[in-house]
Amino acid sequence: MCGIIGYIGPREAANVGIGCLRRLEYRGYDSCGGAVIHDGRMEIRKGAGKIDEINRELKLDSMKGNIGIFHTRWATHGNVSRENAHPHCDDNEKFSIVHNGIIENYSYLKEQLAKKGHAFSSETDTEVIVHLIADYYNGNLKDAVLRALNDLEGSYAICVISSYEPDVIIAAKNESQLVIGLGNGENFIASDIPAILSETKDFIIMENREVAVVSRDYAEFCNLEGTVIQKKIQRTELDAASAEKGLYEHFMLKEIHEQPRAVEDAISNRISEGRVILEGEFPLSANDIKRIIVVACGTSWHAGLVGEFMLEEIARIPTEVEYASEFRYRNPVIEDGTLVIAISQSGETADTLAALREARKKGAKILGIVNSIGSSIAREADYVLYTHAGPEIGVASTKAFTSQLAVLYLLTVYIGDKKGLLPQQQVQNRIRDIRKLPLQMQKVLGKSEAIRKIAEKYSGKNNALYLGRGINYPIALEGALKLKEVSYIHAEGYPAAEMKHGPIALIDEHMPVFFIATKDERTYSKIMGNIEEVKARNGEVIAIASEDDEDIGKKAHIVINIPRSSYILTPLLAVIPLQLLAYHTATLRGCDVDKPRNLAKAVVVE
Ligand code: M6R
């Protein structure tokens, strides 16, 4: 999705701004550009393509001027072209804007402005905003922006500059994320914190319908009515290196390898004296939770499915998992005692946020399980359990997923303990099990090279099937999602028993079938049956199996061993080989793993 950077200070804005803009590339984009003001004149350079290409051609980062706004565009209104790339400006090039979001009433506004003589040069919804501002300008940029914003319906994060007032950037936010970074004699505006972590650790997070006037020395805030608002400065503990690739070739690989640390960080401050301690973050009484509904999208939805299994198994609370995009448009029944858990890495996914609001309207209490600190879901939920995985830059979610699972596990044990369902010894055993995980994960990561060799064998395939049962059925879904999103190989995930009800028709000697076939009392023998069924149809079987399973080698063509853990924690280990497999397959196929085509890191529009 679109990314925004603004800079005002003593340095060359384009040089700083384009550097920061590169850190927003992971969000997904198709064009980019920037506008600066120098000697009272606005200069805009932009084009369709990646930052490096456009920079080679147009020298974006060499523009002169100490104030500038910069943008990566992910097309919504209008195709991918130079004309539609941001920044957009008014007829006289006195004002320019970058925008993230969707203006729903733009057609009407465009018509009105055209009648007044405004000429439009793009097909975007964004361009109407800058024409409106030019139309309203009467010697005060902030006032003109406020008037324009009051005409808009829809979502926006914007930065506006004008050569009439070259010492301020006006920023505003409604639904789309925007933060102000405070420097020493310079200030920054960005779509997210990691983009400007190298410049500052002091941030002000903007809320909906707020406007900021940002100069070199100050940032002042007001609401859409112009009433002044006092904002809190927050200091982040994240360091700039957490948003850099370091020695790894790709963010995805780095983040896969960060999982032991991410799980450690998710659990370490929440365990004390043999108990899970969540009272401070989640003060709701466990006995008051009669039913749980999880809302999420994509990988976070898969985490919800694993969570459902955990919560029903251990905490004995009826749990349903809903696609947030479906939940928000139904008329869901929310009874007294319903807790809605919104799971999201970014905390900005539009559908999950809308589902949360729908649930709140109906009287549910909301718990957010969120990675991105200070994000919209984290702020709007009644309670939040941060996953503490650190910035996840690769579009494919990896460490965010396992840390979501770790938090769901802690939540489950916590509720089970509070409800008196788990004797103290069992609580301690459960805690011991998860404490072992980081080391066990490390062991699985040691198989990366072996998994690359397996990927070599299958990287030329066009299809793949992923099968699992019980708590590992969502891992089959997640394995398939990882493969398709980064390697563009068509992949399906299914509960293994469902295979007979249709997908079995796909199986022949060209079909690799990945089984999660770890040892457990409930489903192991059934999975072995499913493996036989695939082999009988000449399918190639690759099994993720427990390291003490001596028989599986006789059944599967290829075996990837993972350490034995308690059944309920196997998803956190079983998913790692599938993440590595997707990664290696994609790189072997020459795909851009960190920025797969058409995808955005945070889906902030419907
Ligand atoms: O930020 P969120 O967790 O809310 O994002 C949800 C999905 O968009 C996300 O998990 C998506 O499916 C990823 N590309 C998966 O790797």
XYZ file of C-alpha atoms and ligand atoms in Angstrom:
622
model
C 0.000 0.000 0.000
C 1.090 3.614 -0.406
C 3.891 5.015 1.722
C 4.458 8.605 2.803
C 7.542 10.469 3.987
C 7.823 14.166 4.814
C 10.941 16.044 5.869
C 11.653 19.589 6.994
C 15.008 20.670 8.411
C 18.493 21.820 7.528
C 19.391 18.836 5.317
C 18.502 18.189 1.667
C 14.953 16.887 2.014
C 15.090 14.630 -1.051
C 18.257 12.923 0.066
C 16.830 12.155 3.513
C 13.310 11.505 2.231
C 14.180 9.044 -0.547
C 16.399 7.127 1.905
C 13.458 6.787 4.288
C 11.071 6.031 1.440
C 13.119 2.933 0.571
C 12.201 1.558 3.996
C 8.560 1.714 2.985
C 9.142 -0.324 -0.176
C 8.076 -3.471 1.676
C 4.517 -2.183 1.809
C 4.185 -2.831 -1.923
C 4.020 -0.114 -4.607
C 4.135 0.464 -8.313
C 5.267 4.086 -8.690
C 7.013 6.758 -6.663
C 7.970 10.394 -6.543
C 8.718 13.470 -4.508
C 8.179 17.209 -4.323
C 10.512 19.794 -2.784
C 10.478 23.560 -2.486
C 13.662 25.453 -3.319
C 14.031 29.212 -3.716
C 10.266 29.609 -3.551
C 9.673 27.161 -6.404
C 8.018 23.741 -6.292
C 9.798 20.904 -8.050
C 8.149 17.519 -8.615
C 9.772 14.390 -9.996
C 7.875 11.111 -10.263
C 7.364 8.041 -12.391
C 5.969 4.509 -12.678
C 8.413 1.910 -11.406
C 10.622 1.084 -8.454
C 12.544 3.729 -6.514
C 15.911 2.608 -7.920
C 14.690 2.762 -11.524
C 13.046 6.157 -11.136
C 16.018 7.469 -9.222
C 18.433 6.361 -11.952
C 16.316 8.116 -14.523
C 15.184 11.245 -12.674
C 17.684 11.641 -9.826
C 14.918 11.930 -7.273
C 17.335 12.106 -4.372
C 19.319 14.997 -5.878
C 16.488 17.517 -5.849
C 17.442 20.637 -3.892
C 15.388 22.018 -1.004
C 15.012 21.635 2.756
C 11.340 20.747 2.745
C 9.860 17.843 0.825
C 7.200 15.146 0.606
C 7.762 11.708 -0.915
C 5.526 8.813 -1.847
C 5.269 5.230 -3.031
C 1.950 4.546 -4.764
C -0.014 1.298 -4.831
C -2.607 1.929 -7.534
C -6.281 2.070 -6.552
C -7.804 4.803 -8.762
C -6.236 4.932 -12.195
C -3.623 2.686 -13.749
C 0.087 2.644 -13.038
C 1.521 5.685 -14.843
C 3.620 8.779 -14.309
C 0.489 10.947 -14.361
C -1.143 8.956 -11.574
C 2.012 8.781 -9.433
C 2.198 11.155 -6.452
C 2.852 13.969 -5.588
C -0.044 15.727 -7.292
C -0.271 19.469 -7.629
C -2.740 22.222 -8.479
C -2.899 23.984 -11.866
C -0.263 26.556 -10.872
C 2.082 24.140 -9.100
C 1.861 26.141 -5.885
C 0.576 23.236 -3.750
C 1.476 19.602 -3.770
C 0.182 16.567 -1.930
C 0.944 12.924 -1.221
C -1.919 10.733 -0.059
C -2.568 7.253 1.248
C -6.197 6.067 1.397
C -9.326 6.390 -0.713
C -11.524 9.466 -1.175
C -15.000 8.069 -1.715
C -16.730 11.261 -2.913
C -13.963 12.291 -5.295
C -16.099 12.063 -8.460
C -18.568 14.603 -7.117
C -15.787 16.927 -5.906
C -13.946 16.617 -9.203
C -17.064 17.624 -11.123
C -17.581 20.679 -8.912
C -13.952 21.738 -9.243
C -13.962 21.201 -13.015
C -16.975 23.508 -13.281
C -14.895 26.149 -11.524
C -12.153 25.747 -14.143
C -9.726 23.346 -12.443
C -7.896 21.136 -14.926
C -6.992 17.613 -13.802
C -3.990 15.751 -15.039
C -4.529 12.334 -13.416
C -7.261 9.749 -12.873
C -6.642 9.649 -9.126
C -8.962 10.470 -6.265
C -6.010 12.248 -4.608
C -5.773 15.054 -7.099
C -9.105 16.547 -6.020
C -7.674 17.223 -2.548
C -4.886 19.456 -3.797
C -7.247 21.338 -6.121
C -9.628 21.865 -3.232
C -6.791 23.229 -1.102
C -5.730 25.607 -3.895
C -9.349 26.683 -4.254
C -9.729 27.438 -0.556
C -6.313 29.050 -0.059
C -6.612 32.492 1.355
C -3.197 33.156 2.816
C -3.161 30.316 5.370
C -2.264 26.781 4.325
C -3.533 25.103 7.480
C -6.950 26.732 7.124
C -7.189 25.753 3.458
C -6.305 22.125 4.291
C -8.870 22.077 7.115
C -11.611 23.340 4.811
C -10.684 20.791 2.154
C -10.639 17.932 4.663
C -14.110 18.834 5.832
C -15.357 18.194 2.280
C -13.826 14.726 2.052
C -15.443 11.366 2.674
C -13.107 8.436 2.984
C -9.711 7.563 4.363
C -6.527 9.546 4.162
C -3.067 10.170 5.424
C -1.733 13.238 3.655
C 1.192 15.620 3.565
C 0.789 18.973 1.860
C 3.363 21.637 1.030
C 3.011 24.990 -0.686
C 5.561 27.360 -2.159
C 3.546 30.184 -0.561
C 4.524 28.830 2.872
C 7.812 26.968 2.427
C 8.413 26.530 6.145
C 5.625 24.111 7.047
C 4.263 20.725 6.068
C 0.624 20.104 6.863
C -0.141 16.478 7.691
C -3.527 14.917 8.400
C -4.883 11.483 9.117
C -8.148 9.622 8.957
C -7.974 5.785 9.020
C -4.598 5.525 7.240
C -1.598 5.489 9.558
C 0.698 8.520 9.997
C 3.344 9.338 12.580
C 5.429 12.441 13.238
C 9.098 11.843 14.090
C 10.731 14.552 16.166
C 14.360 15.431 15.515
C 16.676 18.180 16.659
C 15.897 21.192 14.489
C 14.265 18.904 11.956
C 11.079 16.865 11.818
C 9.767 13.885 9.889
C 6.443 12.466 8.842
C 6.025 8.825 7.900
C 3.535 6.068 7.263
C 5.187 3.962 9.926
C 7.821 4.147 12.609
C 10.467 1.768 11.154
C 10.835 4.001 8.079
C 12.371 6.792 10.161
C 13.939 4.810 12.995
C 17.391 5.689 11.691
C 16.546 9.386 12.205
C 14.731 9.525 15.545
C 13.221 7.507 18.360
C 10.709 10.159 19.457
C 7.309 9.936 17.855
C 3.839 11.376 17.983
C 1.189 9.031 16.674
C -1.631 10.808 14.886
C -5.224 9.814 15.558
C -8.151 9.940 13.172
C -9.325 13.356 12.062
C -6.241 15.105 13.363
C -4.135 17.682 11.562
C -0.488 18.564 12.249
C 1.418 21.688 11.320
C 5.038 20.573 11.168
C 7.945 23.009 10.937
C 11.669 22.540 11.663
C 11.225 23.305 15.348
C 7.739 22.300 16.292
C 4.736 20.128 15.510
C 1.326 21.486 16.516
C -1.921 19.579 16.350
C -5.603 20.331 15.986
C -8.795 18.517 15.079
C -10.825 19.112 11.926
C -12.660 21.954 13.644
C -9.336 23.671 14.289
C -9.350 23.107 18.071
C -5.802 22.720 19.400
C -4.902 19.238 20.732
C -2.034 18.362 23.059
C -0.256 15.185 21.996
C 2.050 12.841 23.871
C 5.581 12.170 22.666
C 6.399 8.477 22.738
C 9.887 7.043 22.733
C 10.357 3.718 20.976
C 12.782 1.064 22.107
C 13.139 -0.368 18.620
C 16.560 0.143 17.099
C 17.266 1.037 13.495
C 18.974 -2.328 12.862
C 15.689 -4.140 13.490
C 14.397 -2.623 10.268
C 17.535 -3.471 8.217
C 18.425 -6.716 6.416
C 21.839 -7.038 8.044
C 23.773 -9.996 6.680
C 20.743 -11.711 5.202
C 19.946 -11.561 1.519
C 16.264 -10.924 2.136
C 14.079 -9.677 4.969
C 11.985 -12.838 4.710
C 14.991 -15.040 5.470
C 16.126 -12.738 8.268
C 12.674 -12.778 9.816
C 12.354 -16.567 9.541
C 15.641 -16.794 11.425
C 14.505 -14.276 14.029
C 11.692 -16.540 15.199
C 13.398 -18.054 18.249
C 14.127 -14.523 19.473
C 10.638 -13.309 18.588
C 8.984 -16.129 20.544
C 11.341 -15.509 23.448
C 10.367 -11.816 23.450
C 6.668 -12.673 23.227
C 6.806 -14.878 26.309
C 9.654 -13.740 28.535
C 8.008 -10.870 30.398
C 4.753 -12.730 30.773
C 5.933 -15.685 32.802
C 6.793 -15.456 36.460
C 7.094 -18.030 39.211
C 5.624 -20.827 37.164
C 2.572 -18.845 36.051
C 1.495 -16.807 33.067
C 0.982 -13.204 34.134
C -1.372 -11.226 31.928
C -3.433 -9.355 34.515
C -1.886 -5.986 33.727
C -2.401 -6.189 29.979
C -5.648 -8.129 30.017
C -7.588 -7.352 33.196
C -10.831 -9.042 32.070
C -11.962 -11.781 34.440
C -11.483 -15.180 32.780
C -14.781 -16.414 34.227
C -16.639 -13.632 32.405
C -15.542 -14.935 28.986
C -18.293 -17.211 27.715
C -17.437 -17.232 24.046
C -14.590 -16.030 21.832
C -14.711 -14.836 18.246
C -11.402 -14.308 16.470
C -11.369 -11.876 13.544
C -8.348 -11.622 11.263
C -7.115 -11.916 7.675
C -4.516 -14.022 5.866
C -1.773 -15.465 8.014
C -3.250 -13.872 11.132
C -6.469 -15.747 10.386
C -4.458 -18.969 10.299
C -3.042 -18.050 13.713
C -6.641 -17.631 14.862
C -7.458 -21.181 13.720
C -4.585 -22.559 15.780
C -5.783 -20.360 18.662
C -9.283 -21.816 18.369
C -7.842 -25.260 18.864
C -5.801 -24.136 21.885
C -8.598 -22.169 23.541
C -11.166 -24.922 23.200
C -8.752 -27.648 24.213
C -7.252 -26.031 27.296
C -9.444 -23.088 28.314
C -12.704 -24.819 27.301
C -14.187 -21.668 25.783
C -16.279 -22.028 22.607
C -14.284 -20.225 19.934
C -15.043 -19.298 16.335
C -12.631 -17.844 13.821
C -13.959 -15.472 11.202
C -12.493 -13.783 8.168
C -12.702 -10.148 9.251
C -13.907 -9.191 5.768
C -16.925 -11.518 6.104
C -17.679 -10.783 9.732
C -17.969 -7.045 9.121
C -20.721 -7.425 6.525
C -22.811 -10.016 8.345
C -25.046 -9.398 11.286
C -23.071 -11.453 13.791
C -24.660 -12.479 17.067
C -22.726 -11.035 19.981
C -24.031 -12.128 23.358
C -23.046 -10.979 26.806
C -19.686 -12.464 27.655
C -18.362 -12.479 24.074
C -14.725 -11.575 23.737
C -13.590 -10.651 20.220
C -9.896 -11.158 19.529
C -8.554 -9.133 16.602
C -5.236 -10.568 15.409
C -3.044 -8.457 13.176
C 0.643 -8.000 12.535
C 0.309 -4.478 11.191
C -2.617 -3.437 13.347
C -3.827 -1.487 10.325
C -5.639 -4.083 8.191
C -8.814 -2.316 7.086
C -11.097 -5.346 7.314
C -9.862 -6.372 10.755
C -10.249 -2.833 12.026
C -13.782 -2.633 10.622
C -14.667 -6.017 12.178
C -13.372 -4.783 15.529
C -15.587 -1.703 15.274
C -18.603 -3.794 14.282
C -18.057 -6.067 17.291
C -17.625 -3.072 19.599
C -20.909 -1.574 18.347
C -22.611 -4.799 19.293
C -21.197 -4.687 22.806
C -18.260 -7.099 22.668
C -15.055 -6.558 24.581
C -12.079 -6.451 22.240
C -8.625 -7.906 22.743
C -6.031 -7.023 20.097
C -3.096 -9.348 19.453
C -0.926 -6.974 17.512
C 2.689 -6.589 16.495
C 2.913 -2.977 15.441
C 3.119 -0.780 18.525
C 0.630 2.091 18.632
C -1.209 0.909 15.506
C -4.925 1.520 15.021
C -6.095 -1.907 16.225
C -3.860 -1.656 19.282
C -5.311 1.739 20.105
C -8.937 0.896 19.495
C -9.029 -2.445 21.317
C -10.022 -2.557 25.005
C -6.941 -4.622 25.757
C -3.835 -5.343 23.758
C -1.283 -8.130 23.924
C 1.670 -7.079 21.805
C 3.531 -9.883 20.100
C 6.887 -8.045 20.319
C 8.247 -9.662 17.145
C 9.878 -6.362 16.064
C 9.335 -4.785 12.635
C 8.318 -7.345 10.030
C 9.348 -5.948 6.666
C 9.024 -8.942 4.317
C 5.526 -8.997 2.864
C 5.157 -12.668 3.752
C 4.371 -12.920 7.416
C 6.686 -15.324 9.262
C 7.923 -14.263 12.695
C 4.685 -12.364 13.306
C 2.812 -15.653 12.878
C 4.817 -17.701 15.364
C 4.786 -14.897 17.898
C 0.991 -14.635 17.507
C 0.822 -18.368 18.261
C 3.044 -17.930 21.299
C 0.773 -15.182 22.652
C -2.365 -17.235 21.969
C -0.785 -20.116 23.841
C 0.018 -17.911 26.844
C -3.491 -16.487 26.787
C -4.927 -19.988 26.742
C -2.819 -21.209 29.643
C -3.614 -18.016 31.539
C -7.373 -18.422 31.104
C -7.195 -22.153 31.866
C -5.274 -21.386 35.046
C -7.604 -18.569 36.123
C -10.665 -20.736 35.519
C -9.131 -23.433 37.686
C -9.066 -25.916 34.806
C -5.340 -26.548 35.012
C -3.717 -27.886 38.163
C -0.574 -25.921 39.059
C 1.657 -28.770 37.879
C 0.048 -28.670 34.446
C 0.496 -24.916 34.221
C 4.170 -25.405 35.000
C 4.488 -28.167 32.412
C 2.860 -25.992 29.791
C 5.244 -23.160 30.608
C 8.230 -25.497 30.495
C 7.076 -26.666 27.039
C 6.971 -23.189 25.548
C 10.244 -22.190 27.165
C 11.896 -25.036 25.263
C 10.598 -23.763 21.948
C 13.215 -21.143 20.975
C 15.975 -23.774 21.098
C 13.857 -26.273 19.215
C 13.100 -23.646 16.582
C 16.805 -22.982 16.231
C 17.306 -26.653 15.491
C 14.725 -26.567 12.686
C 16.348 -23.448 11.238
C 19.578 -25.435 10.989
C 17.892 -27.438 8.229
C 17.662 -24.455 5.892
C 20.274 -25.782 3.457
C 18.680 -29.246 3.320
C 15.329 -27.613 2.649
C 16.864 -25.540 -0.155
C 17.833 -28.834 -1.826
C 14.265 -30.071 -1.513
C 13.072 -26.790 -2.993
C 15.393 -27.369 -5.974
C 13.521 -30.561 -6.694
C 10.097 -28.949 -6.685
C 10.691 -25.371 -7.815
C 9.694 -26.215 -11.390
C 6.246 -27.494 -10.387
C 3.052 -25.596 -11.104
C 0.950 -26.955 -8.235
C 1.334 -28.238 -4.701
C -0.977 -29.602 -2.060
C -0.569 -29.152 1.720
C -2.386 -31.452 4.117
C -2.618 -31.543 7.902
C -5.073 -32.493 10.613
C -6.156 -31.146 13.974
C -4.007 -28.295 15.184
C -1.787 -28.679 12.127
C -4.540 -28.209 9.583
C -4.053 -24.404 9.775
C -0.342 -25.026 9.205
C -1.235 -26.735 5.920
C -3.168 -23.588 4.994
C -0.269 -21.389 6.024
C 2.300 -23.497 4.126
C 0.217 -23.196 0.967
C -0.277 -19.450 1.421
C 3.460 -18.898 1.914
C 4.334 -20.848 -1.226
C 1.802 -19.153 -3.461
C 2.458 -15.611 -2.318
C 6.226 -15.648 -2.724
C 6.853 -18.213 -5.499
C 3.592 -17.818 -7.488
C 3.163 -21.615 -7.564
C -0.475 -22.538 -7.184
C -0.892 -24.265 -3.817
C -3.870 -25.491 -1.823
C -4.064 -26.299 1.875
C -6.653 -28.750 3.165
C -7.545 -30.745 6.241
C -6.115 -34.121 5.204
C -9.404 -35.985 5.561
C -11.100 -33.585 3.163
C -8.783 -34.731 0.390
C -11.138 -37.586 -0.445
C -13.953 -35.129 -0.989
C -12.433 -33.519 -4.059
C -8.725 -32.601 -4.137
C -7.709 -36.253 -4.533
C -8.698 -35.840 -8.173
C -5.667 -33.578 -8.613
C -3.136 -36.155 -7.495
C -0.818 -37.718 -10.052
C 2.938 -38.118 -10.436
C 3.327 -34.346 -10.979
C 1.752 -33.333 -7.688
C 3.972 -32.785 -4.623
C 1.945 -33.257 -1.450
C 3.306 -31.789 1.765
C 2.011 -33.510 4.889
C 2.321 -32.268 8.426
C 2.627 -35.717 9.946
C 4.002 -35.230 13.438
C 3.462 -37.922 16.046
C 0.447 -37.599 18.317
C -2.193 -39.937 19.683
C -5.119 -38.375 17.904
C -4.347 -37.988 14.249
C -1.060 -39.702 13.451
C -2.512 -43.026 12.297
C -5.130 -41.189 10.226
C -2.475 -39.075 8.527
C -0.537 -42.248 7.703
C -3.680 -43.487 5.978
C -3.883 -40.263 3.978
C -0.235 -40.618 2.947
C -0.977 -44.099 1.594
C -3.894 -42.724 -0.396
C -1.652 -40.136 -2.042
C 1.053 -42.688 -2.819
C -1.493 -45.053 -4.329
C -2.167 -42.304 -6.888
C 1.530 -41.704 -7.576
C 1.681 -38.385 -5.701
C 5.059 -37.363 -4.228
C 4.900 -37.225 -0.441
C 7.038 -34.814 1.571
C 6.416 -35.214 5.305
C 7.145 -32.869 8.192
C 7.615 -35.502 10.888
C 8.743 -35.908 14.494
C 12.443 -36.677 14.794
C 11.769 -39.860 16.780
C 9.483 -41.276 14.082
C 11.370 -44.217 12.638
C 8.599 -45.459 10.363
C 7.781 -42.394 8.364
C 10.862 -42.821 6.149
C 9.275 -45.984 4.753
C 6.167 -44.107 3.726
C 7.172 -40.616 2.590
C 9.505 -39.884 -0.322
C 11.165 -37.079 1.628
C 11.109 -36.469 5.382
C 11.894 -33.220 7.194
C 12.286 -33.878 10.902
C 11.324 -31.481 13.642
C 11.906 -31.897 17.397
C 9.189 -33.413 19.556
C 7.155 -30.821 21.443
C 3.807 -30.971 23.178
C 1.117 -31.521 20.538
C -0.389 -28.091 21.006
C 2.917 -26.386 20.240
C 3.809 -28.394 17.113
C 2.476 -25.668 14.771
C 5.255 -23.310 15.891
C 7.851 -25.834 14.746
C 6.062 -27.408 11.784
C 5.549 -24.090 10.046
C 9.278 -23.271 9.884
C 10.252 -25.857 7.211
C 7.274 -24.677 5.151
C 8.378 -21.044 5.426
C 11.913 -22.013 4.387
C 10.584 -24.119 1.546
C 8.534 -21.205 0.221
C 11.498 -18.873 0.580
C 13.996 -21.121 -1.214
C 11.518 -22.063 -3.941
C 10.817 -18.393 -4.615
C 14.468 -17.370 -4.769
C 15.252 -20.336 -7.045
C 12.501 -19.112 -9.350
C 13.958 -15.609 -9.291
C 10.975 -14.065 -7.501
C 11.162 -10.890 -5.463
C 10.460 -12.600 -2.118
C 10.287 -9.481 0.008
C 7.985 -7.643 -2.363
C 5.883 -10.208 -4.202
C 3.910 -8.888 -7.129
C 0.518 -7.286 -6.436
C 0.827 -7.704 -2.671
C 0.993 -5.084 0.039
C 2.329 -5.562 3.539
C -0.580 -3.869 5.238
C -3.896 -4.007 3.403
C -5.302 -0.711 4.576
C -8.058 -0.502 1.963
C -10.961 -2.881 1.438
O -1.194 -7.140 9.265
P -2.176 -8.278 9.319
O -1.711 -9.406 10.140
O -3.551 -7.837 9.707
O -2.257 -8.780 7.815
C -3.138 -9.781 7.431
C -2.792 -10.313 6.072
O -2.874 -9.298 5.111
C -1.390 -10.923 6.027
O -1.235 -11.931 6.972
C -1.113 -11.502 4.615
O -1.914 -12.610 4.378
C 0.377 -11.849 4.472
N 0.807 -11.532 3.161
C 0.653 -13.283 4.706
O 1.982 -13.625 4.536
